[in-house]
Short mmCIF file of C-alpha atoms in Angstrom, two decimals:
data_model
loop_
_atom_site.label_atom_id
_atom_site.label_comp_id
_atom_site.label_asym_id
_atom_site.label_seq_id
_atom_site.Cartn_x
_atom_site.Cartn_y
_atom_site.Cartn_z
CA UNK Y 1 0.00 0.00 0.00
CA UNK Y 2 1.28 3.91 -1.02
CA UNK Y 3 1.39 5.94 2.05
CA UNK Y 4 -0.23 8.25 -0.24
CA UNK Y 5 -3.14 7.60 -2.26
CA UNK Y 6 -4.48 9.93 -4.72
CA UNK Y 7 -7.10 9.43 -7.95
CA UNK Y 8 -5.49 9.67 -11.19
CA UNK Y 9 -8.69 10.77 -12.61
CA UNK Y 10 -8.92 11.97 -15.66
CA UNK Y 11 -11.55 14.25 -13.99
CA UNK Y 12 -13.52 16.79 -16.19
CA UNK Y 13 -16.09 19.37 -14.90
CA UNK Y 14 -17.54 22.72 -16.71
CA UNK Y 15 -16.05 25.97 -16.41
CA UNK Y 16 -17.43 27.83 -13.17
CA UNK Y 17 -17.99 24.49 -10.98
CA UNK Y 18 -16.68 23.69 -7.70
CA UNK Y 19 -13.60 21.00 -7.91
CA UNK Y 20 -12.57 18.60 -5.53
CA UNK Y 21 -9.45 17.08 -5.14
CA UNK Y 22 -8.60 14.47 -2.74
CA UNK Y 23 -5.75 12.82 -1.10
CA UNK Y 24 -5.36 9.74 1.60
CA UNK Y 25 -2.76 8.82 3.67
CA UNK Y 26 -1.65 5.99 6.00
CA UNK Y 27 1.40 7.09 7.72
CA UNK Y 28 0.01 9.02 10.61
CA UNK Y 29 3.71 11.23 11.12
CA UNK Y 30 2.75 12.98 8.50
CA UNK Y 31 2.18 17.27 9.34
CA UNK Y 32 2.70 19.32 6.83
CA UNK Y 33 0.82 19.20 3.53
CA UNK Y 34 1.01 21.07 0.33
CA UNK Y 35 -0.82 20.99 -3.33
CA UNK Y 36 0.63 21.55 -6.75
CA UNK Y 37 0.00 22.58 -10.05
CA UNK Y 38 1.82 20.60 -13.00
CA UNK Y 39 0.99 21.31 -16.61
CA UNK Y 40 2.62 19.46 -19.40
CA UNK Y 41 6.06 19.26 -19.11
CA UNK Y 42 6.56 21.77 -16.45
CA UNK Y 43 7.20 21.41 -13.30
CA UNK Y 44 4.97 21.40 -10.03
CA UNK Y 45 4.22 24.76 -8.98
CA UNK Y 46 3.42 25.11 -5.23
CA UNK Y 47 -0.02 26.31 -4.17
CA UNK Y 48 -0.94 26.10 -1.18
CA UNK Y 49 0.45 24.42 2.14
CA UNK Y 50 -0.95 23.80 5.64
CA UNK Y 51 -0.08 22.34 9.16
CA UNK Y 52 -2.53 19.82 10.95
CA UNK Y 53 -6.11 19.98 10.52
CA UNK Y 54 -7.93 22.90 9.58
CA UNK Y 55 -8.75 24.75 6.73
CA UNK Y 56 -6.92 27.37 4.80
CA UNK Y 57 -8.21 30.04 1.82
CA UNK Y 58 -5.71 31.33 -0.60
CA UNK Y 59 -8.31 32.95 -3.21
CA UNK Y 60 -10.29 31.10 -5.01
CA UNK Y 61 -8.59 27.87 -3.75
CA UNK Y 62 -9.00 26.11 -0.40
CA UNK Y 63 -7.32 23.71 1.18
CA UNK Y 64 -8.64 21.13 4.27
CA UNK Y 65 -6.71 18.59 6.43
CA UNK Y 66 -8.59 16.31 8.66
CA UNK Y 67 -6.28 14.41 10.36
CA UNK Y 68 -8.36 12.24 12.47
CA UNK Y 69 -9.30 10.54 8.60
CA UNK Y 70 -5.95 10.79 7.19
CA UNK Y 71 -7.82 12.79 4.44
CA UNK Y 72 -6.77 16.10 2.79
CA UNK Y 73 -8.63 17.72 0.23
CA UNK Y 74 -8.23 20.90 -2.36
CA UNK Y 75 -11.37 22.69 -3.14
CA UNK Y 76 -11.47 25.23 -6.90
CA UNK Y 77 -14.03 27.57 -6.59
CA UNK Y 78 -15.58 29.06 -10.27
CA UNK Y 79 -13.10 27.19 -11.66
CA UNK Y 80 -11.29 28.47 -14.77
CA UNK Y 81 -9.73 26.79 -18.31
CA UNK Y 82 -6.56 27.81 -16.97
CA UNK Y 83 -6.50 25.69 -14.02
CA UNK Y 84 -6.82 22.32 -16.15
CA UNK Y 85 -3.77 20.52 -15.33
CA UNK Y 86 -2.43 17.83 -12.91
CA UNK Y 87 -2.76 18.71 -9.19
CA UNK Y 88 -0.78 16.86 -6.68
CA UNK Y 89 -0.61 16.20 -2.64
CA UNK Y 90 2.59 15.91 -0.85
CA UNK Y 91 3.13 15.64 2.99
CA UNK Y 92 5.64 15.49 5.29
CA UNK Y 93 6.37 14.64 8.55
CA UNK Y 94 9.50 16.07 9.39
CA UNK Y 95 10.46 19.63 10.36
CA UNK Y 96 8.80 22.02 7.80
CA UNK Y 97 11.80 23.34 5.41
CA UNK Y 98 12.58 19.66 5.63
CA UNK Y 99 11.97 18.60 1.80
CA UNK Y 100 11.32 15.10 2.20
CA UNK Y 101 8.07 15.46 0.38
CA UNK Y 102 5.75 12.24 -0.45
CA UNK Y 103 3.77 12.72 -2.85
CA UNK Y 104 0.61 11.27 -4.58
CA UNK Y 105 0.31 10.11 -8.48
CA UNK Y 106 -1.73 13.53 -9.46
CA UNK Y 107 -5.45 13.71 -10.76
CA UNK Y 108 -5.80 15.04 -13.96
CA UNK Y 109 -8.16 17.84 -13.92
CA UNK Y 110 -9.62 19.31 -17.41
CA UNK Y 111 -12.05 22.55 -17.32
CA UNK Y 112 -14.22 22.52 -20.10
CA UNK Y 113 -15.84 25.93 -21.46
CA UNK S 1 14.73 36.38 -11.55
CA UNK S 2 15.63 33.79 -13.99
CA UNK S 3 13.67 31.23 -11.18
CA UNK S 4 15.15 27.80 -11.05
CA UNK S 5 17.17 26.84 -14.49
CA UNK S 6 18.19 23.04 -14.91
CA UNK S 7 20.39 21.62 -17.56
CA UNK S 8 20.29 19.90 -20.04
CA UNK S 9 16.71 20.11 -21.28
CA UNK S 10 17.15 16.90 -22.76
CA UNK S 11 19.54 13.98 -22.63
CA UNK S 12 19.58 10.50 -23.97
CA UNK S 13 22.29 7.63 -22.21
CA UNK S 14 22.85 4.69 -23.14
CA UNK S 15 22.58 1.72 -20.15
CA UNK S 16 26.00 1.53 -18.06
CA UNK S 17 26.77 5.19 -18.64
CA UNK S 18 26.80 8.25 -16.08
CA UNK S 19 24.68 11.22 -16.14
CA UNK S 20 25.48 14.87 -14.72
CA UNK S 21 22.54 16.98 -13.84
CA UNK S 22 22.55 20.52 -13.02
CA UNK S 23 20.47 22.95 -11.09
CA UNK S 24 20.57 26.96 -10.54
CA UNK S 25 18.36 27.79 -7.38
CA UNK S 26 16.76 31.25 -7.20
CA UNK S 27 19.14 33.51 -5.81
CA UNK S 28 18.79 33.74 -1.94
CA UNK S 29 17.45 30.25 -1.74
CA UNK S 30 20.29 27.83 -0.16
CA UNK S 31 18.05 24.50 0.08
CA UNK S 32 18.40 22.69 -3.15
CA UNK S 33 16.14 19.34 -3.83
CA UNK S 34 15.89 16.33 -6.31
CA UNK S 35 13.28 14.78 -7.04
CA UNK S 36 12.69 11.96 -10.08
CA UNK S 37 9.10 11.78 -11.79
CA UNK S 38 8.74 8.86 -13.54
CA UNK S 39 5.63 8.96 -16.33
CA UNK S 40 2.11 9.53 -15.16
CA UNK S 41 3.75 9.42 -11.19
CA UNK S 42 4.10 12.03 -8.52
CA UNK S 43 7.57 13.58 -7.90
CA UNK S 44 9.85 11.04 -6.07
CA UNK S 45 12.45 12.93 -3.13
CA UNK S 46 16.06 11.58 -4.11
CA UNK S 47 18.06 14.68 -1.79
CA UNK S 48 18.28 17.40 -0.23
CA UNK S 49 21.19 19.71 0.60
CA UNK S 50 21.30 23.11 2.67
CA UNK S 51 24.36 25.36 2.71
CA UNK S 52 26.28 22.37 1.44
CA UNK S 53 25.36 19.92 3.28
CA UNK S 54 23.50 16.73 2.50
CA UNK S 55 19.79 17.28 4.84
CA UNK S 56 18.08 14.13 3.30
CA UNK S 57 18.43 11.12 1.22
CA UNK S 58 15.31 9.64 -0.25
CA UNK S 59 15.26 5.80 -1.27
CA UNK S 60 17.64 5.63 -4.25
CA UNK S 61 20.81 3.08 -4.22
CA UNK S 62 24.37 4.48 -4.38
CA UNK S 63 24.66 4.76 -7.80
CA UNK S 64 22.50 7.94 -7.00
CA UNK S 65 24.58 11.21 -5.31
CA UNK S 66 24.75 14.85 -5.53
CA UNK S 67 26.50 17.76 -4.11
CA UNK S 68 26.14 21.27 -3.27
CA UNK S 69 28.27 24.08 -4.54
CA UNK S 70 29.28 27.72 -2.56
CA UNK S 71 26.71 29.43 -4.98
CA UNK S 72 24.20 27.02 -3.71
CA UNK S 73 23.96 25.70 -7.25
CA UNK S 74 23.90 21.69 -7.50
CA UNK S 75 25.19 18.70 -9.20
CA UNK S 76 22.85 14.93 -9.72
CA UNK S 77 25.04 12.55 -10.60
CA UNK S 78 23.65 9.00 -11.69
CA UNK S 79 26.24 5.83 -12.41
CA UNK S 80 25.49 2.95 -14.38
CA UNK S 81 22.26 3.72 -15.76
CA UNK S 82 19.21 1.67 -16.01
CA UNK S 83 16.93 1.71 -18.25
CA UNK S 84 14.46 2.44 -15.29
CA UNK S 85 16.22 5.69 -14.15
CA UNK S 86 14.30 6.94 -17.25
CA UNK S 87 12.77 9.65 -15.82
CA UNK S 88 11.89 13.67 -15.33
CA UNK S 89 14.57 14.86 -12.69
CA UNK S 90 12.65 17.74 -10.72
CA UNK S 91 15.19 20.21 -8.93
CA UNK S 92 13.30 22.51 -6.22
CA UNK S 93 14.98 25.52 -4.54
CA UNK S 94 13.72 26.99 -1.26
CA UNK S 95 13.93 29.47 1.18
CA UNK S 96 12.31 28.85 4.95
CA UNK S 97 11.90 32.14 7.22
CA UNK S 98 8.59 31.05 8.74
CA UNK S 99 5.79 28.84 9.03
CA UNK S 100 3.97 31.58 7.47
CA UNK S 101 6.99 32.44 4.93
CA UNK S 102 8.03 29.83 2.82
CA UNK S 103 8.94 29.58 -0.69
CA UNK S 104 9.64 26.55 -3.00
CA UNK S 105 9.76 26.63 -6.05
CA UNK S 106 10.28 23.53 -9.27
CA UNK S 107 12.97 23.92 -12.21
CA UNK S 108 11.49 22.81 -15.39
CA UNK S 109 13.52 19.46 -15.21
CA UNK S 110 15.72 17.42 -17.00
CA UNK S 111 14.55 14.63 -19.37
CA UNK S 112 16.36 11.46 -19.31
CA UNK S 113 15.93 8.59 -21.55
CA UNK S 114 18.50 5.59 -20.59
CA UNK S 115 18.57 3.18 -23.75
#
């Protein structure tokens, strides 16, 4: 079993829907979480981190950590054609600035207009 | 700023040879990473090194190493390829102040086909 599991998708949703993007994990160590942006043969751009549970907003994106269910998720609000590319989770569990990332496979996420 | 420059672009090996990678990390950022994506998988960590010094080592055998130069900039070195260490090599630069001020950013990463 991955210590992190993630959908590959592909997932596809209209232009101005809500996205959700998931991640599980099994290795309970694990504090510090972060999503990413990938387009085609680029590499990951960081979007958003957090530490334990809770929520945090960064505009129209939102991220969630719930701990207790080893379940993080990233939420797109009016979602745009530019934000169709692969999203991925990585955690951590050692000190943050500590780049030992795990990460999942990605989900594929395409916006249609 | 350039933000984080990798070379080459490209490179094709044949099995049994060695491979030099090369990373440029945004200026002020000492913390250098590799990572290796392999096709339609997340990023993999292979190292990390801060002001010189080797922080972390992911699961990768010997054949895998790296260093850390004064200008922060950094070397991957890979010995007697596989045709499995096919792969995108990710190199990440950072700079941690705070929990609240951290930034990380991805080169666009090397290509490597091993045939």
């Amino acid at each position: 079993q991955k210590e992190v599991e993630q959908d590959p998708g592909p997932l596809s949703v209209p232009e101005g829907a809500i996205v959700s993007l998931n991640c599980t994990y099994s290795n309970s160590a694990f504090q510090y979480f972060m999503w990413y942006r990938q387009y085609s043969r680029k590499g990951p751009e960081l979007l958003m981190y957090t530490y334990s549970s809770g929520n945090k907003e960064d505009g129209r994106f939102t991220a969630q950590v719930d701990k207790s269910s080893k379940y993080i998720s990233l939420f797109i609000r009016d979602s745009q054609p530019s934000d169709s590319a692969t999203y991925l989770c990585a955690m951590s569990g050692s000190n943050f600035g500590n780049e030992k990332l795990t990460f999942g496979t990605g989900t594929r996420l395409t916006i249609i207009p | 700023d350039a933000g984080v420059t990798q070379s080459p672009t490209h490179l094709i090996k044949t099995r049994g040879q060695h491979v030099t990678l090369r990373c440029s990390p945004i200026s002020g950022h000492k913390s250098v990473s590799w990572y290796q994506q392999v096709l339609g998988q997340g990023p993999q960590f292979i190292f990390q090194y801060y002001e010189k010094e080797e922080r972390g080592r992911g699961n990768f055998p010997d054949r895998f190493s790296a260093r850390q130069f004064p200008n922060y900039s950094s070397e991957l070195n890979v010995n007697a390829l596989l045709l499995g260490d096919s792969a995108l090599y990710l190199c990440a630069s950072s700079l941690f102040r705070s929990w609240s001020s951290y930034e990380q950013y991805f080169g666009p990463g090397t290509r490597l086909t091993v045939t």
